Short mmCIF file of C-alpha atoms in Angstrom, two decimals:
data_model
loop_
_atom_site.label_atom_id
_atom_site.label_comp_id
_atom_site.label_asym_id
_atom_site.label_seq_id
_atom_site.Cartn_x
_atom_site.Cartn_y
_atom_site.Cartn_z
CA UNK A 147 30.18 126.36 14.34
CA UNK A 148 26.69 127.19 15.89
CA UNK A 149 28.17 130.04 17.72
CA UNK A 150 30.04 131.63 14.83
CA UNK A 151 27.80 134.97 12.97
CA UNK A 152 26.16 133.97 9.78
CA UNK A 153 28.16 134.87 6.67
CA UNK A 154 26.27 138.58 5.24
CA UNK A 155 25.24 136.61 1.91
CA UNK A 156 23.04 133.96 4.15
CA UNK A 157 21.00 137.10 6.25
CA UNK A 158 17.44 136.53 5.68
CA UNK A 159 16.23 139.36 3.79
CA UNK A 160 14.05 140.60 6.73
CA UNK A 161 16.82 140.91 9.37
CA UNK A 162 18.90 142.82 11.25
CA UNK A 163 22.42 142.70 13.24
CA UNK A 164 21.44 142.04 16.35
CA UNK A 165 18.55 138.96 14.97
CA UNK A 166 22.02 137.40 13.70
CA UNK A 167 24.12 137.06 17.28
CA UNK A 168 24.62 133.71 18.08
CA UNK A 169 22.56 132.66 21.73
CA UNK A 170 26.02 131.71 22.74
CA UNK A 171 27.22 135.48 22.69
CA UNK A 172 23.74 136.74 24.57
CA UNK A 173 24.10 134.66 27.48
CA UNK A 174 27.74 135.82 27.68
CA UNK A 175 26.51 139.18 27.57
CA UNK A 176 23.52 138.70 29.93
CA UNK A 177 25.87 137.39 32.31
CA UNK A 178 28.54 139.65 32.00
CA UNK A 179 25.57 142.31 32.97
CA UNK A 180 24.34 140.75 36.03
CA UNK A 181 27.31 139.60 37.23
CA UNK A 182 28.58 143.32 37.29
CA UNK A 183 25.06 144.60 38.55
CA UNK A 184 24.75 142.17 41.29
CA UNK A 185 28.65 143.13 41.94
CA UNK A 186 27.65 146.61 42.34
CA UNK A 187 24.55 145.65 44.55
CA UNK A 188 26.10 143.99 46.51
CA UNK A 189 29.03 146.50 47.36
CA UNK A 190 26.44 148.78 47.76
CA UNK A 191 24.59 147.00 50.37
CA UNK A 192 27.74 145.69 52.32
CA UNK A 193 28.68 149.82 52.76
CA UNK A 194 25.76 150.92 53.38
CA UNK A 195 25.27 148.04 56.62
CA UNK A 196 28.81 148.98 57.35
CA UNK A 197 28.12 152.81 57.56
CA UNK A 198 24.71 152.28 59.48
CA UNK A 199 26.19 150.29 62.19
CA UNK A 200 24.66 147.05 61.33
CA UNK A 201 27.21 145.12 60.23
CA UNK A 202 30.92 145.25 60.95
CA UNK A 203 32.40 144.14 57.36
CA UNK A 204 32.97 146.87 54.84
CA UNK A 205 35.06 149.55 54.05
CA UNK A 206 36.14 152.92 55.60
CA UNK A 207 35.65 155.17 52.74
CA UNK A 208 32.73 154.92 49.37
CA UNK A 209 36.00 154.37 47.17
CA UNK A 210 35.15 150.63 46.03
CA UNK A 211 31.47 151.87 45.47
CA UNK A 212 33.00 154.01 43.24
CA UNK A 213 35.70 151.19 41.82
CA UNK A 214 32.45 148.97 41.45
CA UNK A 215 30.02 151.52 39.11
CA UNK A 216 33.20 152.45 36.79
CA UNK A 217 33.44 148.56 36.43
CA UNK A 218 29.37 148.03 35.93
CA UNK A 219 30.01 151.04 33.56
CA UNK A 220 32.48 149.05 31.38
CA UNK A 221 30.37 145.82 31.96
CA UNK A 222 27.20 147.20 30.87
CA UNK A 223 29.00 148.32 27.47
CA UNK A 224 30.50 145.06 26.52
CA UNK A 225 27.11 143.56 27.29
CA UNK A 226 25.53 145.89 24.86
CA UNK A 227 28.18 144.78 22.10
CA UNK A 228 27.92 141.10 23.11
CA UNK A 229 23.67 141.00 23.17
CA UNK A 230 23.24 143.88 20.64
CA UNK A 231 25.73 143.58 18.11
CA UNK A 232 25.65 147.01 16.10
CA UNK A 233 22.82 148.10 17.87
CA UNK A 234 25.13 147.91 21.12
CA UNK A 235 27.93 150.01 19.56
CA UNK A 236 25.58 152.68 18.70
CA UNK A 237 24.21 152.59 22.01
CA UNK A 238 28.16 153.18 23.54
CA UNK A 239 27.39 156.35 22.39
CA UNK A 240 24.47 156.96 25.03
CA UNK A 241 25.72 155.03 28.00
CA UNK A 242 28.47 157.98 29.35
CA UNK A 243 25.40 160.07 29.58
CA UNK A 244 23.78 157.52 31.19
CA UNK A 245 26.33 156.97 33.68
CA UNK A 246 26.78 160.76 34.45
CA UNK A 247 23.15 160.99 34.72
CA UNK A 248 22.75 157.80 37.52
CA UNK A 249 26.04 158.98 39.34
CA UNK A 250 24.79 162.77 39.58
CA UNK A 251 21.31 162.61 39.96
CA UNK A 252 20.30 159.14 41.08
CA UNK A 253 22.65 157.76 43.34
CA UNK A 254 22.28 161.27 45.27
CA UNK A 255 18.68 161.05 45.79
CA UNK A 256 19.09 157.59 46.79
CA UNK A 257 21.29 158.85 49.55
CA UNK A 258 19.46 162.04 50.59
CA UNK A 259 16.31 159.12 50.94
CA UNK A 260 19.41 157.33 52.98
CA UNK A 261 20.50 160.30 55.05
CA UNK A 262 16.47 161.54 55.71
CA UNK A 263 16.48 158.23 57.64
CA UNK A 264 19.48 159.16 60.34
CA UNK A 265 19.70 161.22 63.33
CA UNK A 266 22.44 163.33 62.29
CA UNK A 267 23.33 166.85 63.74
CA UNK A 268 27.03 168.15 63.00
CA UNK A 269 26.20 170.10 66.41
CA UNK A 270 26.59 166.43 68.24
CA UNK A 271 29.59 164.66 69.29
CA UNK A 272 27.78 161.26 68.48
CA UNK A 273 27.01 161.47 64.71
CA UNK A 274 25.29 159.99 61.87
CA UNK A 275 22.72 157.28 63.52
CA UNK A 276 20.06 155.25 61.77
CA UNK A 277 16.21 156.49 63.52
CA UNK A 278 14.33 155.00 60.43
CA UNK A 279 11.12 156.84 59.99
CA UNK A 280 11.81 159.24 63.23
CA UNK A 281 11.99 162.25 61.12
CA UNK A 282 9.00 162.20 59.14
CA UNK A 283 7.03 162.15 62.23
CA UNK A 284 8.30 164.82 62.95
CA UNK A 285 7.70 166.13 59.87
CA UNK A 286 4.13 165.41 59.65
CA UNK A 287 3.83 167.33 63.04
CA UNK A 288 6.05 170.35 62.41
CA UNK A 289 4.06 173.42 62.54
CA UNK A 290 7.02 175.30 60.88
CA UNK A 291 6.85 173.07 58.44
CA UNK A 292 3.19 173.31 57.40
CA UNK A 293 3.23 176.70 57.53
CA UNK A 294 5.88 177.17 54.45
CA UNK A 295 3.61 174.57 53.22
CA UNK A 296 1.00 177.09 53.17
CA UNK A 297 3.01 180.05 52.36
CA UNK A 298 4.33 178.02 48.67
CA UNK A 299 0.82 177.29 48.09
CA UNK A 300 -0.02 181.65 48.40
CA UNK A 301 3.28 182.24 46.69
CA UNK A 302 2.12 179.67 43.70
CA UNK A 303 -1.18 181.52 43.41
CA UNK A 304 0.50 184.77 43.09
CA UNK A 305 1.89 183.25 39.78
CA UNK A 306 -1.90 183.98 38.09
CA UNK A 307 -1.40 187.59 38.90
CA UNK A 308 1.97 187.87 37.75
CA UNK A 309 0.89 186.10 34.43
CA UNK A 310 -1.85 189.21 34.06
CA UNK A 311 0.85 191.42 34.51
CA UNK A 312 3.24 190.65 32.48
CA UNK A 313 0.28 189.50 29.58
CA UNK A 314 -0.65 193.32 29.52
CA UNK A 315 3.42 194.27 29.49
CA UNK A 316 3.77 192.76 26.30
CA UNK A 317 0.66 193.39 24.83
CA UNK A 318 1.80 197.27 25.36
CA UNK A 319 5.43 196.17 24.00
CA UNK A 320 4.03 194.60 21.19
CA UNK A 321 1.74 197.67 19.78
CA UNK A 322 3.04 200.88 18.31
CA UNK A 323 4.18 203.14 20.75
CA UNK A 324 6.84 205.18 20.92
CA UNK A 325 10.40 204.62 22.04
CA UNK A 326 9.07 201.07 22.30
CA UNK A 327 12.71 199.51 22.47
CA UNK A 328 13.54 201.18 25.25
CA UNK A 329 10.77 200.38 27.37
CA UNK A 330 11.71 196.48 26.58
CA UNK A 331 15.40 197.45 28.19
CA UNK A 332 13.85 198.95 30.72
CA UNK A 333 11.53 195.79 31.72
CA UNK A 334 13.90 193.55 31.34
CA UNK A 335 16.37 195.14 33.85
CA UNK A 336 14.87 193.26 36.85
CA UNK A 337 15.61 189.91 35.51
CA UNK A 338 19.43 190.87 34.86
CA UNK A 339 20.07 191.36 38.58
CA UNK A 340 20.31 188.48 40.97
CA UNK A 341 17.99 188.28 43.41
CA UNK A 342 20.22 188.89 46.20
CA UNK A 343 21.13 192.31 44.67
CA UNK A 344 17.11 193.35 44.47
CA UNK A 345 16.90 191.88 47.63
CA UNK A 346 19.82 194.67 49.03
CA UNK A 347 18.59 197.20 46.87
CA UNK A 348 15.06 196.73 48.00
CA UNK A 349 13.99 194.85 50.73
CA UNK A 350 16.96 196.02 52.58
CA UNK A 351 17.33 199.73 51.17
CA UNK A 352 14.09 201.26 49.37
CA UNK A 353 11.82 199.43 52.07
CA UNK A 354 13.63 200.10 55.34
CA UNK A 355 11.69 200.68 58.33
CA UNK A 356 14.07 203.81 59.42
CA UNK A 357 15.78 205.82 56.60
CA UNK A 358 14.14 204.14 53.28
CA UNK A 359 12.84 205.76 50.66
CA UNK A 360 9.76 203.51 50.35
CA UNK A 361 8.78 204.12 53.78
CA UNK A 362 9.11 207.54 53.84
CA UNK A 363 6.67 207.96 51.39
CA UNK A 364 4.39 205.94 52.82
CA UNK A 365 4.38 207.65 56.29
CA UNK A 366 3.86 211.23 54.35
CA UNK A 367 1.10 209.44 52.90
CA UNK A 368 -0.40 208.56 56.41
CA UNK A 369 0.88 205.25 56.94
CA UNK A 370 2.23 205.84 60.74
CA UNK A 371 3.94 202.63 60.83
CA UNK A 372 5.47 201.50 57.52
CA UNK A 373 6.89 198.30 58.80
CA UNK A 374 6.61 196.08 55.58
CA UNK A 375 8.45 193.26 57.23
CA UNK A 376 7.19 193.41 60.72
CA UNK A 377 3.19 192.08 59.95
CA UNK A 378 3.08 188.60 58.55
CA UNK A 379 0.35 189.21 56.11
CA UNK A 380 2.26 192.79 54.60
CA UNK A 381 5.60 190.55 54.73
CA UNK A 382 3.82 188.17 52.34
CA UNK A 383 3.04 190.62 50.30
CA UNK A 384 6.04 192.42 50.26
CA UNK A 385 7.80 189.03 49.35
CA UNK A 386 5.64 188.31 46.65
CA UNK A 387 6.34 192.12 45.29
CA UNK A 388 9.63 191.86 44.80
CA UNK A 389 9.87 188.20 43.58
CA UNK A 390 7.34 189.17 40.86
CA UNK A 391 9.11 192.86 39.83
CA UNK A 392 12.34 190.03 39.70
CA UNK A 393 10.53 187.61 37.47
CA UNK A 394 7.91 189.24 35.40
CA UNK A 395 9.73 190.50 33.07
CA UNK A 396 10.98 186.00 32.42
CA UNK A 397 7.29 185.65 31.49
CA UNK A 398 6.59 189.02 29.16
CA UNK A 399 9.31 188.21 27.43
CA UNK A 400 8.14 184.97 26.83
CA UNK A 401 4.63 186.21 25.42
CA UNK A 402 6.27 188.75 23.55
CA UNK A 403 7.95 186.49 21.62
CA UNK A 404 4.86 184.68 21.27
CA UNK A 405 2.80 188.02 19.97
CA UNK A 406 5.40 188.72 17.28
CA UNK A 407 5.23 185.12 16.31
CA UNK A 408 1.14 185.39 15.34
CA UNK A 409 -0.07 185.80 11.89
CA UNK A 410 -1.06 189.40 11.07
CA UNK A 411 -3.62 187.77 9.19
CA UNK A 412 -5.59 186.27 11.55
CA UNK A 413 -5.78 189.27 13.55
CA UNK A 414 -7.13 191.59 10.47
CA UNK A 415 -9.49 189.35 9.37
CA UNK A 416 -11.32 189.81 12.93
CA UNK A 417 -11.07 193.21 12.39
CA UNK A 418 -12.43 193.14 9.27
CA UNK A 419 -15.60 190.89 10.48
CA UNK A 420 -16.03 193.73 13.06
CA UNK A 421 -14.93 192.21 16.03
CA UNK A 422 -13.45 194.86 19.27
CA UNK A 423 -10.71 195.27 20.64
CA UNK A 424 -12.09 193.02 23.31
CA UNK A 425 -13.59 190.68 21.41
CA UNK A 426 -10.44 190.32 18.95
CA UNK A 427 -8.02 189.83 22.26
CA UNK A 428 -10.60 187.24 24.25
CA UNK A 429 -11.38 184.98 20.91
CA UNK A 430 -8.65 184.94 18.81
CA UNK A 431 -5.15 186.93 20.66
CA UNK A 432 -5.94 184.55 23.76
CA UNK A 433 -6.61 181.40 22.26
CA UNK A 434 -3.68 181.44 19.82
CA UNK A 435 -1.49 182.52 22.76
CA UNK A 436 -2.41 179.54 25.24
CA UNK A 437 0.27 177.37 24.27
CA UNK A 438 2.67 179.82 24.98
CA UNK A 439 0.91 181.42 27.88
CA UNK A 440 0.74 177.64 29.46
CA UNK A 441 4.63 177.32 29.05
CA UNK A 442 5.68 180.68 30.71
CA UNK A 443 3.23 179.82 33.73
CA UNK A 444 4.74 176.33 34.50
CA UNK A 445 7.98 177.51 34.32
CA UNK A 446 7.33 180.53 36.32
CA UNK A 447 5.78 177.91 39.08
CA UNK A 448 8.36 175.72 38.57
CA UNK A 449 10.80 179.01 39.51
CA UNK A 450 8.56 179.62 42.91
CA UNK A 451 8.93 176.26 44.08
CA UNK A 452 12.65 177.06 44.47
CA UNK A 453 12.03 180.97 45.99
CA UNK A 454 14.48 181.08 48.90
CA UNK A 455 17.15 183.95 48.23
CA UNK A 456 15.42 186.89 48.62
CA UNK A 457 13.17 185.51 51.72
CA UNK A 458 16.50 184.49 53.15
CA UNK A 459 18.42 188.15 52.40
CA UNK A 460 15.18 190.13 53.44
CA UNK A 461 13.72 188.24 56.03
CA UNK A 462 15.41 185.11 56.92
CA UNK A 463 11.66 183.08 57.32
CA UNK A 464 10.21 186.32 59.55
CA UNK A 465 8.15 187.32 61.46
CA UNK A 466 7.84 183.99 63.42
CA UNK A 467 8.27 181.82 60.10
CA UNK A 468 5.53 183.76 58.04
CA UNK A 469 7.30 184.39 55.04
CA UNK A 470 9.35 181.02 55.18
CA UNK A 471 8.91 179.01 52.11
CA UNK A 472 9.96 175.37 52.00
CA UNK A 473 13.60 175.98 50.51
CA UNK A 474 14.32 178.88 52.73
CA UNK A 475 13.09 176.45 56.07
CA UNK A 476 15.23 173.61 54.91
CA UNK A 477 18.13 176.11 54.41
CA UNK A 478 17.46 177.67 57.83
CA UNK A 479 17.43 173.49 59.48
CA UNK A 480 21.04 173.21 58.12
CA UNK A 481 22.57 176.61 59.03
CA UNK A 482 20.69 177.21 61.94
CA UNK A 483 20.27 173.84 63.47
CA UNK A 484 22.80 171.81 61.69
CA UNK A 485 20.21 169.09 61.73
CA UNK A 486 21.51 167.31 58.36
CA UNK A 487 18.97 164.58 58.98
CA UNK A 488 15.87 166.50 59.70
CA UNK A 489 16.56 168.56 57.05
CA UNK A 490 17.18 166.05 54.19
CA UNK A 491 13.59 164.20 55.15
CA UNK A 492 12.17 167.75 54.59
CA UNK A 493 13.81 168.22 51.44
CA UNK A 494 13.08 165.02 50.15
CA UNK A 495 9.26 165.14 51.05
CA UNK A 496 9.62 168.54 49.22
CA UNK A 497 11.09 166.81 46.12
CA UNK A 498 8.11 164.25 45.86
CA UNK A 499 5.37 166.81 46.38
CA UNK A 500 6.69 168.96 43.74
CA UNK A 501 7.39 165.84 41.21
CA UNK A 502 3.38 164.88 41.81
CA UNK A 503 2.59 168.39 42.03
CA UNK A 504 4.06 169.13 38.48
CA UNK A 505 3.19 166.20 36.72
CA UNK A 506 -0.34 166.93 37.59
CA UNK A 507 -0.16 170.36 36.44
CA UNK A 508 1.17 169.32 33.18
CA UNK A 509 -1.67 166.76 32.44
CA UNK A 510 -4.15 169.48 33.42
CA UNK A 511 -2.29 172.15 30.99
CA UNK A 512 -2.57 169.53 28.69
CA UNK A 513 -6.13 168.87 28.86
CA UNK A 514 -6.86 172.37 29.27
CA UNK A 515 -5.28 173.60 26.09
CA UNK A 516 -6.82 170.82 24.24
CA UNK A 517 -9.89 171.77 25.22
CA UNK A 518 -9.74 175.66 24.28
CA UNK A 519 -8.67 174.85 21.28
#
């Protein structure tokens, strides 16, 4: 029969499994896919009309949308067998990863994009209601919002200064000084506490207006109003001083690593040619380091985009929204305002800006590095 695999003796020398499957068994497989995508589609799109009011047939709960992936799931492996042949049983080894990655991460942001697009407030009797693109109007003309806007882009820059920082931290780790592994305990404490506790410890005790230590000092030191909260621009600051004493230490241990990693050799030979201390560090130390140097920087940004806690513990967005930052405005729309719909659009603009925002910095590190080296 036509359909039937080719005995192994008859396989052209050139081929493989899946080259072998009869067309018979690929349609069935093609089929069996669509039939469960479009299956899943369409469930999909029948709840959603349902749950937006537009349509009166579909269910009272997301259970069959649930029924219908576990079944596309199950589909989409005997299609994989039926198209693939061995191929397709090696790939059964990807696809629950697969499915755990679509059910956790995209079918979520497809619904926060779903939710951003409703007038919904758990404050009001009348709940979730489709407004379409109501919300990012506002969005685009929320002052609020543009100014944590502004504030992430300050908060970002204060990375570059934080990277100087904690460079010349483990440059001084890395040389031979003494009781040099107890100063690495010691700079590493910071990260080991959550940023809630430093906030506490802090923002809350060391710098309080009243009684704290911090402030104390400062008005024996002529400082007749230590308010480090109370001024939006010495907020900032303050917020940026105890996010980097939190986080510094992530990115000196990361070029420590990275110093102990370089060839001794390298770094003799300069010395040898008669190069400075300056000169040895700027040509060779800082070159050789850029790779690493690159990596601890995006990840450190990466970190900021996400700075909420200790703005939230310390400040909660004040004064007047100065030290808000996107995540700790979006948290504030929820548990202040209970505006779930207003708050998602925010959150998903936020998502978008920092997937652009990223992928651009990446191509410039990229390009960068290539360059100095």
């Amino acid at each position: 029969m036509a359909d039937q695999i080719l005995p192994t003796n008859d396989w052209p020398a050139n081929a493989v499994p899946s080259d072998l499957i009869p067309p018979g068994r690929k349609r069935l497989g093609w089929a069996v896919m669509a039939a469960a995508t479009l299956g899943l589609l369409a469930t999909i799109l029948v709840q959603i009309l349902y749950k937006s009011e537009v349509d009166t047939i579909g269910f009272e709960t997301w259970r069959p949308v649930v029924y219908a992936y576990v079944l596309w799931g199950v589909a989409l492996g005997i299609g994989q067998v039926l198209t693939r042949g061995e191929d397709g049983q090696r790939a059964l080894f990807l696809l629950p990863a697969l499915l755990f990655t679509i059910a956790m991460v995209i079918f979520p942001t497809l619904f926060g994009f779903y939710i951003a697009l409703t007038d919904w407030n758990l404050s009001s009797f009348s709940g979730r209601r489709f407004n379409g693109l109501d919300n990012f109007w506002q969005m685009l003309g929320d002052p609020y919002y543009r100014n944590a806007l502004f504030n992430m882009v300050l908060y970002v820059l204060a990375v570059l200064v934080e990277y100087v920082i904690a460079f010349g931290l483990a440059l001084l780790l890395n040389a031979q000084i003494r009781a040099r592994k107890f100063f690495r305990v010691v700079f590493l404490m910071p990260l080991m506490l959550s940023p809630v506790a430093v906030s506490w410890m802090i923002g809350k005790s060391l710098m309080e207006y009243r009684f704290g230590p911090a402030a104390t000092l400062a008005r024996h030191l002529g400082w007749d109003n230590p308010a480090f909260f109370s001024d939006p621009i010495i907020a900032r600051i303050s917020i940026m001083i105890l996010d980097a004493w939190t986080f510094i230490p992530f990115m000196m241990i990361m070029l420590l690593a990275g110093l102990q990693a370089m060839s001794r050799e390298v770094l003799e030979a300069a010395r040898v040619d008669g190069a400075t201390a300056w000169q040895t560090f700027w040509q060779v130390t800082f070159p050789l380091m850029l790779p690493v140097s690159v990596t601890a920087v995006i990840l450190r940004i990466i970190f900021k985009l996400k700075l909420a806690d200790i703005i939230i513990t310390v400040t909660s967005g004040g004064p007047g929204g100065a030290t808000d930052s996107v995540s700790s405005f979006i948290y504030r729309e929820y548990r202040d305002r209970s505006n779930v719909g207003y708050g998602t659009m925010l959150a998903m603009a936020y998502l978008v800006i920092i997937v652009v925002f990223v992928t651009w910095l990446l191509k410039l590190a990229n390009r960068f590095v290539r360059n100095v080296n």
